Amino acid sequence: MVRINPDDDMIDPSPYRPPRGAITPTAPTRYSEIHPFSHRGRLGRVRYIGYSVGLGLLANLAMILVGGASASLASGGVRTGPLAVGAIVILILLALAGSILLSIQRLHDFDASGWWSAFALAPLANVVLYLVLLIMPGTRSANRFGDPPPPNTTGVILLALVAPVVFVVGILAAIAIPAYRQFHHRVDRFEMPLQPR
């Protein structure tokens, strides 16, 4: 039996032949809005790293400012110890809350429940969680938590590049500083004082 396909007016020899169509995935046409400090929405890997680095930088800057203000007031005779400690504890809790909110959105990106972010509070489990958050790719299309996040901006990419740079510089410093001290110690030991003639 010969079938005629009405779409292209060609003769189709088999009724069991699969349809001919493009099966390559297309780029999404709709993107979700980014709300960094919300438990709703999705966050891609690069944006997650960039926002986490930004949050860490802001938290450290705020703690430095609190410590500096406390030291300045203490030099004037004002007792600020408990107040400074309280302010730093509040800043740490705010940074932790922000980090958990970012983790929830990152989990949503690969269609996982945000409740998995509770592992961020458990020792050793938090290491596994953060590795998963950094490695797992997000779903390309919409999932139960919304449309995919928009493409990364240049600022987000540059902010995300701060993390590996700091990591590499930290490792190099951990190797170079002790080696330099050891070298300096050897030079001092073998250096002989000049004797006048």
mmCIF file of C-alpha atoms in Angstrom, residues 12-177:
data_model
loop_
_atom_site.group_PDB
_atom_site.id
_atom_site.type_symbol
_atom_site.label_atom_id
_atom_site.label_comp_id
_atom_site.label_asym_id
_atom_site.label_seq_id
_atom_site.Cartn_x
_atom_site.Cartn_y
_atom_site.Cartn_z
ATOM 1 C CA ASP A 12 5.431 7.771 1.369
ATOM 2 C CA PRO A 13 6.255 4.067 0.849
ATOM 3 C CA SER A 14 5.684 2.951 4.454
ATOM 4 C CA PRO A 15 3.098 4.004 7.013
ATOM 5 C CA TYR A 16 5.487 2.884 9.798
ATOM 6 C CA ARG A 17 8.278 5.255 8.924
ATOM 7 C CA PRO A 18 9.025 7.795 11.702
ATOM 8 C CA PRO A 19 8.115 11.381 10.962
ATOM 9 C CA ARG A 20 10.790 13.633 9.570
ATOM 10 C CA GLY A 21 11.445 16.616 11.801
ATOM 11 C CA ALA A 22 14.163 18.517 13.548
ATOM 12 C CA ILE A 23 15.033 16.852 16.831
ATOM 13 C CA THR A 24 17.934 19.057 17.828
ATOM 14 C CA PRO A 25 17.251 21.021 21.001
ATOM 15 C CA THR A 26 16.708 24.690 20.467
ATOM 16 C CA ALA A 27 17.787 27.484 22.750
ATOM 17 C CA PRO A 28 15.077 28.559 25.157
ATOM 18 C CA THR A 29 13.156 31.616 24.131
ATOM 19 C CA ARG A 30 11.998 32.530 27.635
ATOM 20 C CA TYR A 31 14.232 33.083 30.628
ATOM 21 C CA SER A 32 13.404 33.457 34.286
ATOM 22 C CA GLU A 33 14.149 36.589 36.249
ATOM 23 C CA ILE A 34 17.033 36.491 38.700
ATOM 24 C CA HIS A 35 16.202 37.223 42.335
ATOM 25 C CA PRO A 36 19.415 36.477 44.263
ATOM 26 C CA PHE A 37 17.932 36.650 47.755
ATOM 27 C CA SER A 38 14.814 34.575 47.192
ATOM 28 C CA HIS A 39 14.044 30.898 47.613
ATOM 29 C CA ARG A 40 12.255 30.846 44.249
ATOM 30 C CA GLY A 41 13.754 30.632 40.791
ATOM 31 C CA ARG A 42 16.838 29.102 39.241
ATOM 32 C CA LEU A 43 20.534 29.959 39.246
ATOM 33 C CA GLY A 44 23.160 28.560 36.856
ATOM 34 C CA ARG A 45 26.626 27.367 37.883
ATOM 35 C CA VAL A 46 28.610 30.434 36.835
ATOM 36 C CA ARG A 47 26.079 32.835 38.338
ATOM 37 C CA TYR A 48 26.049 30.758 41.559
ATOM 38 C CA ILE A 49 29.842 30.983 41.835
ATOM 39 C CA GLY A 50 29.836 34.692 41.002
ATOM 40 C CA TYR A 51 27.096 35.558 43.476
ATOM 41 C CA SER A 52 28.726 33.408 46.181
ATOM 42 C CA VAL A 53 32.050 35.204 45.670
ATOM 43 C CA GLY A 54 30.267 38.572 45.756
ATOM 44 C CA LEU A 55 28.420 37.618 48.938
ATOM 45 C CA GLY A 56 31.671 36.492 50.567
ATOM 46 C CA LEU A 57 33.435 39.714 49.594
ATOM 47 C CA LEU A 58 30.582 41.844 50.960
ATOM 48 C CA ALA A 59 30.434 39.859 54.213
ATOM 49 C CA ASN A 60 34.198 40.141 54.735
ATOM 50 C CA LEU A 61 34.162 43.858 53.947
ATOM 51 C CA ALA A 62 31.340 44.402 56.453
ATOM 52 C CA MET A 63 33.228 42.440 59.134
ATOM 53 C CA ILE A 64 36.388 44.463 58.485
ATOM 54 C CA LEU A 65 34.395 47.688 58.835
ATOM 55 C CA VAL A 66 32.810 46.493 62.102
ATOM 56 C CA GLY A 67 36.216 45.424 63.442
ATOM 57 C CA GLY A 68 37.818 48.713 62.401
ATOM 58 C CA ALA A 69 35.034 50.783 63.950
ATOM 59 C CA SER A 70 35.268 48.725 67.127
ATOM 60 C CA ALA A 71 39.042 49.190 67.334
ATOM 61 C CA SER A 72 38.686 52.907 66.679
ATOM 62 C CA LEU A 73 36.112 53.306 69.439
ATOM 63 C CA ALA A 74 38.115 51.098 71.803
ATOM 64 C CA SER A 75 41.176 53.300 71.375
ATOM 65 C CA GLY A 76 39.045 56.200 72.614
ATOM 66 C CA GLY A 77 38.186 54.319 75.783
ATOM 67 C CA VAL A 78 34.751 53.030 74.710
ATOM 68 C CA ARG A 79 34.091 49.388 75.531
ATOM 69 C CA THR A 80 32.863 47.827 72.263
ATOM 70 C CA GLY A 81 33.838 44.155 72.563
ATOM 71 C CA PRO A 82 30.378 42.618 73.105
ATOM 72 C CA LEU A 83 28.781 44.955 70.574
ATOM 73 C CA ALA A 84 31.369 44.134 67.899
ATOM 74 C CA VAL A 85 31.070 40.396 68.545
ATOM 75 C CA GLY A 86 27.273 40.647 68.301
ATOM 76 C CA ALA A 87 27.492 42.586 65.034
ATOM 77 C CA ILE A 88 29.919 40.060 63.547
ATOM 78 C CA VAL A 89 27.686 37.138 64.593
ATOM 79 C CA ILE A 90 24.719 38.847 62.904
ATOM 80 C CA LEU A 91 26.794 39.391 59.746
ATOM 81 C CA ILE A 92 27.844 35.730 59.711
ATOM 82 C CA LEU A 93 24.221 34.596 60.086
ATOM 83 C CA LEU A 94 23.120 36.918 57.265
ATOM 84 C CA ALA A 95 25.890 35.588 55.003
ATOM 85 C CA LEU A 96 24.878 32.007 55.858
ATOM 86 C CA ALA A 97 21.225 32.764 55.055
ATOM 87 C CA GLY A 98 22.240 34.345 51.736
ATOM 88 C CA SER A 99 24.412 31.349 50.909
ATOM 89 C CA ILE A 100 21.553 28.940 51.623
ATOM 90 C CA LEU A 101 19.182 30.982 49.425
ATOM 91 C CA LEU A 102 21.708 30.844 46.573
ATOM 92 C CA SER A 103 22.085 27.081 47.114
ATOM 93 C CA ILE A 104 18.305 26.600 46.954
ATOM 94 C CA GLN A 105 18.132 28.361 43.599
ATOM 95 C CA ARG A 106 21.102 26.361 42.311
ATOM 96 C CA LEU A 107 19.368 23.126 43.354
ATOM 97 C CA HIS A 108 16.244 24.289 41.521
ATOM 98 C CA ASP A 109 18.310 24.680 38.350
ATOM 99 C CA PHE A 110 18.813 20.923 38.065
ATOM 100 C CA ASP A 111 15.257 20.186 39.271
ATOM 101 C CA ALA A 112 16.121 19.179 42.845
ATOM 102 C CA SER A 113 14.269 20.234 45.964
ATOM 103 C CA GLY A 114 15.627 23.201 47.879
ATOM 104 C CA TRP A 115 15.447 21.171 51.081
ATOM 105 C CA TRP A 116 18.730 19.535 50.063
ATOM 106 C CA SER A 117 20.386 22.816 51.026
ATOM 107 C CA ALA A 118 19.926 21.796 54.679
ATOM 108 C CA PHE A 119 23.046 19.667 54.167
ATOM 109 C CA ALA A 120 25.000 22.940 54.037
ATOM 110 C CA LEU A 121 24.754 22.950 57.841
ATOM 111 C CA ALA A 122 26.081 19.392 58.312
ATOM 112 C CA PRO A 123 29.839 18.785 58.463
ATOM 113 C CA LEU A 124 31.245 16.735 55.546
ATOM 114 C CA ALA A 125 27.808 16.612 53.901
ATOM 115 C CA ASN A 126 28.244 20.289 53.055
ATOM 116 C CA VAL A 127 31.394 19.481 51.058
ATOM 117 C CA VAL A 128 29.471 16.934 48.981
ATOM 118 C CA LEU A 129 26.595 19.392 48.532
ATOM 119 C CA TYR A 130 28.870 22.172 47.294
ATOM 120 C CA LEU A 131 30.650 19.809 44.883
ATOM 121 C CA VAL A 132 27.268 18.766 43.478
ATOM 122 C CA LEU A 133 26.218 22.416 43.169
ATOM 123 C CA LEU A 134 29.394 23.205 41.233
ATOM 124 C CA ILE A 135 29.377 20.136 38.971
ATOM 125 C CA MET A 136 25.738 19.351 38.097
ATOM 126 C CA PRO A 137 24.522 21.076 34.942
ATOM 127 C CA GLY A 138 21.107 22.690 34.985
ATOM 128 C CA THR A 139 18.186 21.514 32.895
ATOM 129 C CA ARG A 140 18.188 23.229 29.508
ATOM 130 C CA SER A 141 14.467 23.805 29.365
ATOM 131 C CA ALA A 142 11.814 24.817 31.862
ATOM 132 C CA ASN A 143 11.376 22.560 34.865
ATOM 133 C CA ARG A 144 9.010 22.585 37.854
ATOM 134 C CA PHE A 145 10.857 25.583 39.314
ATOM 135 C CA GLY A 146 10.553 27.820 36.274
ATOM 136 C CA ASP A 147 12.229 28.800 33.041
ATOM 137 C CA PRO A 148 16.022 28.543 32.674
ATOM 138 C CA PRO A 149 18.150 31.425 33.951
ATOM 139 C CA PRO A 150 19.289 34.042 31.434
ATOM 140 C CA PRO A 151 22.763 33.881 29.871
ATOM 141 C CA ASN A 152 25.595 35.079 32.095
ATOM 142 C CA THR A 153 26.740 38.670 31.834
ATOM 143 C CA THR A 154 30.391 39.702 31.630
ATOM 144 C CA GLY A 155 30.286 41.000 35.209
ATOM 145 C CA VAL A 156 29.045 37.658 36.541
ATOM 146 C CA ILE A 157 31.740 35.789 34.619
ATOM 147 C CA LEU A 158 34.482 38.099 35.919
ATOM 148 C CA LEU A 159 33.184 37.766 39.482
ATOM 149 C CA ALA A 160 33.115 33.975 39.115
ATOM 150 C CA LEU A 161 36.734 34.004 37.908
ATOM 151 C CA VAL A 162 37.812 35.575 41.208
ATOM 152 C CA ALA A 163 37.288 32.233 43.006
ATOM 153 C CA PRO A 164 39.776 30.142 40.974
ATOM 154 C CA VAL A 165 42.313 32.985 40.934
ATOM 155 C CA VAL A 166 42.173 33.292 44.738
ATOM 156 C CA PHE A 167 42.412 29.501 45.016
ATOM 157 C CA VAL A 168 45.534 29.305 42.821
ATOM 158 C CA VAL A 169 47.178 32.325 44.479
ATOM 159 C CA GLY A 170 46.446 30.809 47.905
ATOM 160 C CA ILE A 171 48.082 27.517 46.967
ATOM 161 C CA LEU A 172 51.104 29.275 45.478
ATOM 162 C CA ALA A 173 51.437 31.441 48.585
ATOM 163 C CA ALA A 174 51.182 28.382 50.836
ATOM 164 C CA ILE A 175 54.071 26.825 48.929
ATOM 165 C CA ALA A 176 56.185 29.920 48.280
ATOM 166 C CA ILE A 177 56.123 31.617 51.699
#
